[in-house]
Structure formats: structure tokens, C-alpha cells
Amino acid sequence: MSFIVVLTLRILIYRLNLDLGKNITINNVLSSLQRKTPWEKYKELENFIPCLSEVQKNYIPSKEPFATQNHKHDQMLQ
């Protein structure tokens, strides 16, 4: 991993620890990506991500669940 990536991750982790009051380490962050950078993980999965035209072609509004912003009202509708 390049020096810049490691330095950026360390800065982000430091800020997360300050914000959350937790002890997050670089290994916690990288373990979810199988020790790859976010860009490396994206490039690995890039072929599985559908393009916008494919998503629009397969979108069927009637199959989408309707949800209101009010959780209690949404529960009453179901």
C-alpha cells in the first residue's frame, strides 16, 4: 500500500476516534475491504456494477415498496 494511502487512512482513523470516542485501528478499516484500498476494491467489483441505462431499463416502479418518512404512519399502512 502506498505511503499516501496509509497516511490518509491514519488521519481518517484518528478523526473517527476523536468523533466517536472509540479505538478504531487501521486493521479494522482494512479488514472489511480484505486489506485493499477502496479504489482497489472498486476496481475488483467494477464489472458487477450495472450501468445507468441497464438500471433504468430494468426498473419497475410497481415493484418498489412505498415508504413514508413517518415511521409510525408507514407501520400503519402495512
Short mmCIF file of C-alpha atoms in Angstrom, two decimals:
data_model
loop_
_atom_site.label_atom_id
_atom_site.label_comp_id
_atom_site.label_asym_id
_atom_site.label_seq_id
_atom_site.Cartn_x
_atom_site.Cartn_y
_atom_site.Cartn_z
CA MET A 1 0.00 0.00 0.00
CA SER A 2 1.35 3.42 -0.85
CA PHE A 3 2.54 5.86 1.78
CA ILE A 4 -0.15 8.42 0.84
CA VAL A 5 -2.96 5.87 1.23
CA VAL A 6 -1.69 4.73 4.61
CA LEU A 7 -1.24 8.31 5.80
CA THR A 8 -4.75 9.24 4.63
CA LEU A 9 -6.23 6.20 6.39
CA ARG A 10 -4.37 7.05 9.59
CA ILE A 11 -5.69 10.63 9.53
CA LEU A 12 -9.25 9.42 8.91
CA ILE A 13 -8.99 6.85 11.70
CA TYR A 14 -7.60 9.49 14.08
CA ARG A 15 -10.56 11.77 13.32
CA LEU A 16 -13.02 8.87 13.72
CA ASN A 17 -11.54 8.04 17.10
CA LEU A 18 -11.92 11.67 18.18
CA ASP A 19 -15.50 11.89 16.90
CA LEU A 20 -16.72 8.51 18.16
CA GLY A 21 -14.56 8.14 21.25
CA LYS A 22 -13.62 4.63 20.14
CA ASN A 23 -10.33 2.89 19.45
CA ILE A 24 -10.52 2.15 15.73
CA THR A 25 -7.32 0.81 14.14
CA ILE A 26 -6.14 0.64 10.55
CA ASN A 27 -6.71 -3.13 10.62
CA ASN A 28 -10.40 -2.59 11.46
CA VAL A 29 -10.79 -0.37 8.43
CA LEU A 30 -8.87 -2.58 6.01
CA SER A 31 -10.39 -5.87 7.18
CA SER A 32 -13.76 -5.01 5.64
CA LEU A 33 -12.02 -4.46 2.29
CA GLN A 34 -9.83 -7.58 2.58
CA ARG A 35 -6.75 -5.36 3.08
CA LYS A 36 -7.35 -3.47 -0.17
CA THR A 37 -7.69 0.24 -0.70
CA PRO A 38 -11.18 1.50 -1.56
CA TRP A 39 -10.02 2.05 -5.15
CA GLU A 40 -8.63 -1.50 -5.44
CA LYS A 41 -11.91 -2.92 -4.08
CA TYR A 42 -13.91 -0.78 -6.53
CA LYS A 43 -11.81 -1.97 -9.48
CA GLU A 44 -12.35 -5.57 -8.35
CA LEU A 45 -16.14 -5.13 -8.31
CA GLU A 46 -16.42 -2.73 -11.25
CA ASN A 47 -17.60 -5.39 -13.72
CA PHE A 48 -20.50 -6.35 -11.44
CA ILE A 49 -21.88 -2.80 -11.12
CA PRO A 50 -24.68 -2.23 -13.65
CA CYS A 51 -24.57 0.88 -15.82
CA LEU A 52 -27.28 3.54 -15.51
CA SER A 53 -29.07 2.55 -18.73
CA GLU A 54 -29.29 -1.07 -17.54
CA VAL A 55 -30.72 0.02 -14.19
CA GLN A 56 -33.27 2.29 -15.87
CA LYS A 57 -34.28 -0.45 -18.32
CA ASN A 58 -34.93 -2.96 -15.52
CA TYR A 59 -36.64 -0.54 -13.12
CA ILE A 60 -40.30 -1.39 -12.49
CA PRO A 61 -41.97 1.24 -10.28
CA SER A 62 -44.85 -1.06 -9.29
CA LYS A 63 -42.39 -3.48 -7.65
CA GLU A 64 -40.88 -0.76 -5.45
CA PRO A 65 -42.28 -0.57 -1.90
CA PHE A 66 -43.84 2.72 -0.89
CA ALA A 67 -42.50 4.13 2.36
CA THR A 68 -43.40 7.38 4.04
CA GLN A 69 -40.95 9.44 6.08
CA ASN A 70 -43.11 8.96 9.17
CA HIS A 71 -42.24 5.53 10.60
CA LYS A 72 -45.46 5.21 12.65
CA HIS A 73 -47.61 6.08 9.64
CA ASP A 74 -45.59 3.68 7.49
CA GLN A 75 -46.23 0.86 10.00
CA MET A 76 -50.00 1.57 9.91
CA LEU A 77 -50.01 1.29 6.10
CA GLN A 78 -48.50 -2.19 6.22
#
